[in-house]
C-alpha positions as YAML, in Angstrom:
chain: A
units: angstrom
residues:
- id: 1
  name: UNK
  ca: [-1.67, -8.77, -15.83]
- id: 2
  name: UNK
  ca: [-1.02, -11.44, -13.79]
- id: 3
  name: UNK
  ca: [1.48, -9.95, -11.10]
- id: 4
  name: UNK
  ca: [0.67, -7.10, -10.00]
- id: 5
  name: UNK
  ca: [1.95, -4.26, -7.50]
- id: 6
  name: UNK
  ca: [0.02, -1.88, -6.53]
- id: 7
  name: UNK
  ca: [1.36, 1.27, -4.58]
- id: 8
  name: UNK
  ca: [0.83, 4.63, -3.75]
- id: 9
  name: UNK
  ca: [1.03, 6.93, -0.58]
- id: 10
  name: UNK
  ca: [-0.29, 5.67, 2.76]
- id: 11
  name: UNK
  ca: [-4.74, 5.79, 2.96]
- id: 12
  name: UNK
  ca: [-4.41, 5.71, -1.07]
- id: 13
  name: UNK
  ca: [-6.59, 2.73, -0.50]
- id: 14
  name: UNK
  ca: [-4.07, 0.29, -1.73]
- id: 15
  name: UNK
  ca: [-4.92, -2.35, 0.18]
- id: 16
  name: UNK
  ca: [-8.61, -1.87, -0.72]
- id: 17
  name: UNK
  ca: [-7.94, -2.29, -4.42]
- id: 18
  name: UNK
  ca: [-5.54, -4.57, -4.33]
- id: 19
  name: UNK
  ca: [-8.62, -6.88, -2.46]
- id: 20
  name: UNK
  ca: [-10.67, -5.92, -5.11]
- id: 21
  name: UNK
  ca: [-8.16, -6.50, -7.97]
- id: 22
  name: UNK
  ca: [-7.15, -10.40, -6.65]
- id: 23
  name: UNK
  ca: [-10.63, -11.16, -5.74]
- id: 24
  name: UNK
  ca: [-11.60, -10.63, -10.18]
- id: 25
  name: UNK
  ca: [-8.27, -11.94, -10.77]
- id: 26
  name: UNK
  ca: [-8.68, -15.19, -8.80]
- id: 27
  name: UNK
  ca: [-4.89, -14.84, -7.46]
- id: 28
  name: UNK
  ca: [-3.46, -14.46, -4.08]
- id: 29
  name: UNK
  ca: [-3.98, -11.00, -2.23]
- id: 30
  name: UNK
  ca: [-0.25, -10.16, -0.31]
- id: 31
  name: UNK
  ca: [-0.66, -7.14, 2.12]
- id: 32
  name: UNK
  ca: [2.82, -6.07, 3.17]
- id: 33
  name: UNK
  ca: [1.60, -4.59, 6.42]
- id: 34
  name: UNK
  ca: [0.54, -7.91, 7.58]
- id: 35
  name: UNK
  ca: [4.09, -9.73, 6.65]
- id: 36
  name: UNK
  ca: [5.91, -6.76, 8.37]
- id: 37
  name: UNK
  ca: [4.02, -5.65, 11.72]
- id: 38
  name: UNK
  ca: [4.38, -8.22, 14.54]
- id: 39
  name: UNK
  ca: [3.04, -7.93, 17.79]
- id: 40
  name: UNK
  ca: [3.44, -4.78, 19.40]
- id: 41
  name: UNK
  ca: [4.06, -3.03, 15.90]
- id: 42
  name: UNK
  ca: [7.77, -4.36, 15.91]
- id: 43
  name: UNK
  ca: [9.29, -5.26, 12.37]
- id: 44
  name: UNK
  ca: [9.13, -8.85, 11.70]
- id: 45
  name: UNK
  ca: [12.57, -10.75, 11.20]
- id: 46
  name: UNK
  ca: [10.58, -12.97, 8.34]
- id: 47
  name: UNK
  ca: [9.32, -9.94, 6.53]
- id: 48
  name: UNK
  ca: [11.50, -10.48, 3.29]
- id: 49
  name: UNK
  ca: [11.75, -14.18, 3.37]
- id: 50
  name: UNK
  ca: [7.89, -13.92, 3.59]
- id: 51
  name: UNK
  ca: [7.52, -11.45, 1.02]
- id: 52
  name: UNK
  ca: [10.19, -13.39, -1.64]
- id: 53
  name: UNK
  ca: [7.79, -16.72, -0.78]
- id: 54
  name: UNK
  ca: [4.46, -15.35, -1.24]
- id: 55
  name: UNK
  ca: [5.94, -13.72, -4.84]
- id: 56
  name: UNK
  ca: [7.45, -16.70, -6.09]
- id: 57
  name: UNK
  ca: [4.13, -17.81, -7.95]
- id: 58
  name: UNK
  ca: [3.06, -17.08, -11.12]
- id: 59
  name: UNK
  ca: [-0.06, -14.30, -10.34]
- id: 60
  name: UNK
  ca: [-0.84, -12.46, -7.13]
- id: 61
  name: UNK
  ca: [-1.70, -8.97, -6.61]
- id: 62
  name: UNK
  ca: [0.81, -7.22, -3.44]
- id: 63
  name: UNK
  ca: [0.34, -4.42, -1.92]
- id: 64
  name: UNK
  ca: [2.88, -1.59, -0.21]
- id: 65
  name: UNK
  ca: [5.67, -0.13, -0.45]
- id: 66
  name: UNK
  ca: [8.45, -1.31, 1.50]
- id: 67
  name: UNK
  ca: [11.92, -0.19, 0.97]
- id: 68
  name: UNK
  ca: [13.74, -3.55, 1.75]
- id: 69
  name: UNK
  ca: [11.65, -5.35, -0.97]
- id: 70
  name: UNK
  ca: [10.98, -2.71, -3.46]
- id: 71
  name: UNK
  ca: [13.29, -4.09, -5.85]
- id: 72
  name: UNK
  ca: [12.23, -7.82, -5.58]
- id: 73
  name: UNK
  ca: [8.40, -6.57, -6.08]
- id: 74
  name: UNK
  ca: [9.11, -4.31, -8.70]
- id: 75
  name: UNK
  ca: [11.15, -7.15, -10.66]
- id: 76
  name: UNK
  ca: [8.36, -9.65, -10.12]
- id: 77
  name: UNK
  ca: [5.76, -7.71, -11.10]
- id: 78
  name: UNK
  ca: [4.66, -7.35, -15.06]
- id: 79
  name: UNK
  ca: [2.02, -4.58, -13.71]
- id: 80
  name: UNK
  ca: [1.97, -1.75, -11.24]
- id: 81
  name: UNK
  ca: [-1.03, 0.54, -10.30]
- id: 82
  name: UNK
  ca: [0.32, 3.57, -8.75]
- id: 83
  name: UNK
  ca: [-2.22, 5.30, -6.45]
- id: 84
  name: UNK
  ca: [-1.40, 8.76, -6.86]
- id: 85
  name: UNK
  ca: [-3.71, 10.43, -5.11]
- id: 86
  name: UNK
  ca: [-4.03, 14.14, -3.69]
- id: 87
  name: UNK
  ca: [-1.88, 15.11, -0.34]
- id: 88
  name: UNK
  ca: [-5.26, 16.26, 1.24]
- id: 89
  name: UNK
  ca: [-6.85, 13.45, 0.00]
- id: 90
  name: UNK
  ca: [-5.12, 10.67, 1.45]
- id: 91
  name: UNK
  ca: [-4.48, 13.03, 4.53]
- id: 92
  name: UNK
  ca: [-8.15, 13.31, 5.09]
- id: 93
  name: UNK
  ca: [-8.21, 9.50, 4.58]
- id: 94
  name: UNK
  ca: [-5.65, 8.75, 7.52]
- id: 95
  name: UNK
  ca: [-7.48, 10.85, 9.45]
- id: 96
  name: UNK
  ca: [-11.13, 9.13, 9.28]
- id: 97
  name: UNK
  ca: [-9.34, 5.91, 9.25]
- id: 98
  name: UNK
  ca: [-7.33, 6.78, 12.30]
- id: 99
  name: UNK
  ca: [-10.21, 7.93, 14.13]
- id: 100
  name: UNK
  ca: [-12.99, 4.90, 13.15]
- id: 101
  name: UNK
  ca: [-9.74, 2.33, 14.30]
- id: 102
  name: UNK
  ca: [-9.40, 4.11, 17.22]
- id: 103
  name: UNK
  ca: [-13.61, 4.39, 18.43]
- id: 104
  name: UNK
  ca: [-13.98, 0.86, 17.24]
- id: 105
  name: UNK
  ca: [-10.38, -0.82, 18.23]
- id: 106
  name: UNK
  ca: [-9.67, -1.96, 15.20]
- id: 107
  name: UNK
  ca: [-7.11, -4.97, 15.35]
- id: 108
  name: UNK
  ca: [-5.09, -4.53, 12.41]
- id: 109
  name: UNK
  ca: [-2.32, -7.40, 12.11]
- id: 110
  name: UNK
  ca: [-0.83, -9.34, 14.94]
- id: 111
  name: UNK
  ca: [-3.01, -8.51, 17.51]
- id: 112
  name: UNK
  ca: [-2.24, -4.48, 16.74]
- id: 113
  name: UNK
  ca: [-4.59, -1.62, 17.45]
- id: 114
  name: UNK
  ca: [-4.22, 2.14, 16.43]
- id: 115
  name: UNK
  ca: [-3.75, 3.82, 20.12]
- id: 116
  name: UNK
  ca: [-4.31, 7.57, 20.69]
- id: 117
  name: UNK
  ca: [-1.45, 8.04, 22.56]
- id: 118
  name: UNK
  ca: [0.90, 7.55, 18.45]
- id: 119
  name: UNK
  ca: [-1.44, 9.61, 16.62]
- id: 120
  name: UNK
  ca: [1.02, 12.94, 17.13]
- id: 121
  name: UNK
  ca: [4.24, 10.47, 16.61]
- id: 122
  name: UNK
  ca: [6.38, 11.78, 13.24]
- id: 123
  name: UNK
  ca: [5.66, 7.78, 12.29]
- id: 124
  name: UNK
  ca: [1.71, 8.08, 12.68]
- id: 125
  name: UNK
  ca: [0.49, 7.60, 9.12]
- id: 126
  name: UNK
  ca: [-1.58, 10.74, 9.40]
- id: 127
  name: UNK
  ca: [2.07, 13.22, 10.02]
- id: 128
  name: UNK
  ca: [3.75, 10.40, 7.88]
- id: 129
  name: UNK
  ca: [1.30, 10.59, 4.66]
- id: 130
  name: UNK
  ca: [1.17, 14.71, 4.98]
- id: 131
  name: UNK
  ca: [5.15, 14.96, 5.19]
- id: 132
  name: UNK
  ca: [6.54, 12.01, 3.00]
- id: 133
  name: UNK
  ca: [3.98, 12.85, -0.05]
- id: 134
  name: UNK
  ca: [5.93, 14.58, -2.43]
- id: 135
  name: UNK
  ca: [9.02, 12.50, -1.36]
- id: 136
  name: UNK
  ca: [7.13, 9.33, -2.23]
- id: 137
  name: UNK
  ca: [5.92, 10.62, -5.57]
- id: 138
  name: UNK
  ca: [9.22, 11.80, -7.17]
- id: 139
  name: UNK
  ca: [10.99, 7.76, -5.74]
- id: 140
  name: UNK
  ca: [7.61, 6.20, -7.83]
- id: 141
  name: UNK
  ca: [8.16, 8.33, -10.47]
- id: 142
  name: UNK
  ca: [11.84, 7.77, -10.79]
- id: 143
  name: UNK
  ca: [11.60, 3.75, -10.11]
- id: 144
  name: UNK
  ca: [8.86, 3.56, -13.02]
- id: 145
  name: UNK
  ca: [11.50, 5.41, -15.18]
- id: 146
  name: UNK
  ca: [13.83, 2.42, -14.23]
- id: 147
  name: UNK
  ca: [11.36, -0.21, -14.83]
- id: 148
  name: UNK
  ca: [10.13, -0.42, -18.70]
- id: 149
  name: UNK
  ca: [9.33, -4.02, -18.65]
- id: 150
  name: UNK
  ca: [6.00, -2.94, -16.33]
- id: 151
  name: UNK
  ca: [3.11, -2.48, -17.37]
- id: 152
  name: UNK
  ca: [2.22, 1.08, -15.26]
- id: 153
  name: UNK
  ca: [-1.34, 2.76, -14.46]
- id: 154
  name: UNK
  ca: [-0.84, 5.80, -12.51]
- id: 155
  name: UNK
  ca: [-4.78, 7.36, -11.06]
- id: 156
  name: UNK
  ca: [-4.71, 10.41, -9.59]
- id: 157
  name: UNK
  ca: [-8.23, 10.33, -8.00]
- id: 158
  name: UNK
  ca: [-10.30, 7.87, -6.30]
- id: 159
  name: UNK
  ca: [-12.81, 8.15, -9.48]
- id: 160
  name: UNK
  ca: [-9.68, 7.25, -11.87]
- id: 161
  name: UNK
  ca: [-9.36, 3.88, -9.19]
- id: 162
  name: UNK
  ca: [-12.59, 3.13, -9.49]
- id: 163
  name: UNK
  ca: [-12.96, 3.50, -13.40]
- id: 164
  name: UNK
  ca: [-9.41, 1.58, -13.54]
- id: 165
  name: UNK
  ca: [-10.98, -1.02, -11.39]
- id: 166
  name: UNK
  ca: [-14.60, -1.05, -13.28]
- id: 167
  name: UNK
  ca: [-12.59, -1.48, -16.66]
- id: 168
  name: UNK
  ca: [-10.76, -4.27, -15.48]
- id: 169
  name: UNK
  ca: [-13.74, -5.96, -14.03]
- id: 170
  name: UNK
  ca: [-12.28, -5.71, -11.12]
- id: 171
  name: UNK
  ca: [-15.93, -3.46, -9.36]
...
């Protein structure tokens, strides 16, 4: 296990293990969010050149799930943990993280905050996580069909992420 993608719907708490997972691992931590979002939430034009650099090296733990590098990632990798977690879970998740980004003003990357006035947007990750969930599961499911050269770990609760985590000395 030394690169490693992990993925899973959005407030699966990917980014949280994959901080977890790099920290044990001693290898570079690559959150896709923070390559992609510029200021003002607009798509940066570096986003695959930065993603294709940061993956070039021998171990590092990404995670995301970007369309326009899924294939490079999922080539790369020799592991993916796929957080499969319930709808209302990670629902409920966007929610509380929504709101606590929102009363505190978060800054998330580049300088961007959560504001109130996108929570009702189709794009808001709390609409986005409800709607594209079984979407989302049924692409995973199909790309780790295409993919036997990976090592795959698919948890289906947050007590199956932290046992996978705890096991892997990762907690």
């Amino acid at each position: 296990m030394q690169r490693v993608l992990v993925v899973g719907q959005s407030a699966s708490g990917k980014s949280t293990a994959a901080r977890i997972l790099a920290s044990h691992l001693a290898v570079p931590h690559v959150e896709l969010d923070a390559l992609f979002h510029g200021p003002g939430w607009v798509q940066r034009d570096a986003f695959a050149d930065d993603v294709e650099r940061a993956t070039e090296g021998d171990s590092w733990v990404v995670d995301g799930n970007y369309r326009a590098v899924r294939d490079l990632l999922w080539s790369r990798a020799d592991t993916v943990v796929w957080l499969d977690l319930p709808r209302t879970t990670t629902t409920r998740r966007a929610v509380t993280r929504t709101f606590r980004r929102l009363l505190l003003r978060v800054e998330l990357w580049n300088g961007n905050r959560e504001r109130l006035g996108t929570v009702l947007r189709a794009t808001h990750p709390i609409r986005w996580t409800w709607q594209t969930h079984a979407q989302h599961r049924a692409e995973y499911e199909a790309q780790t069909a295409l993919a036997p050269h990976l090592t795959v770990h698919r948890l289906g609760t947050p007590r199956e992420v932290d046992a996978w985590l705890r096991d892997h000395g990762a907690t």
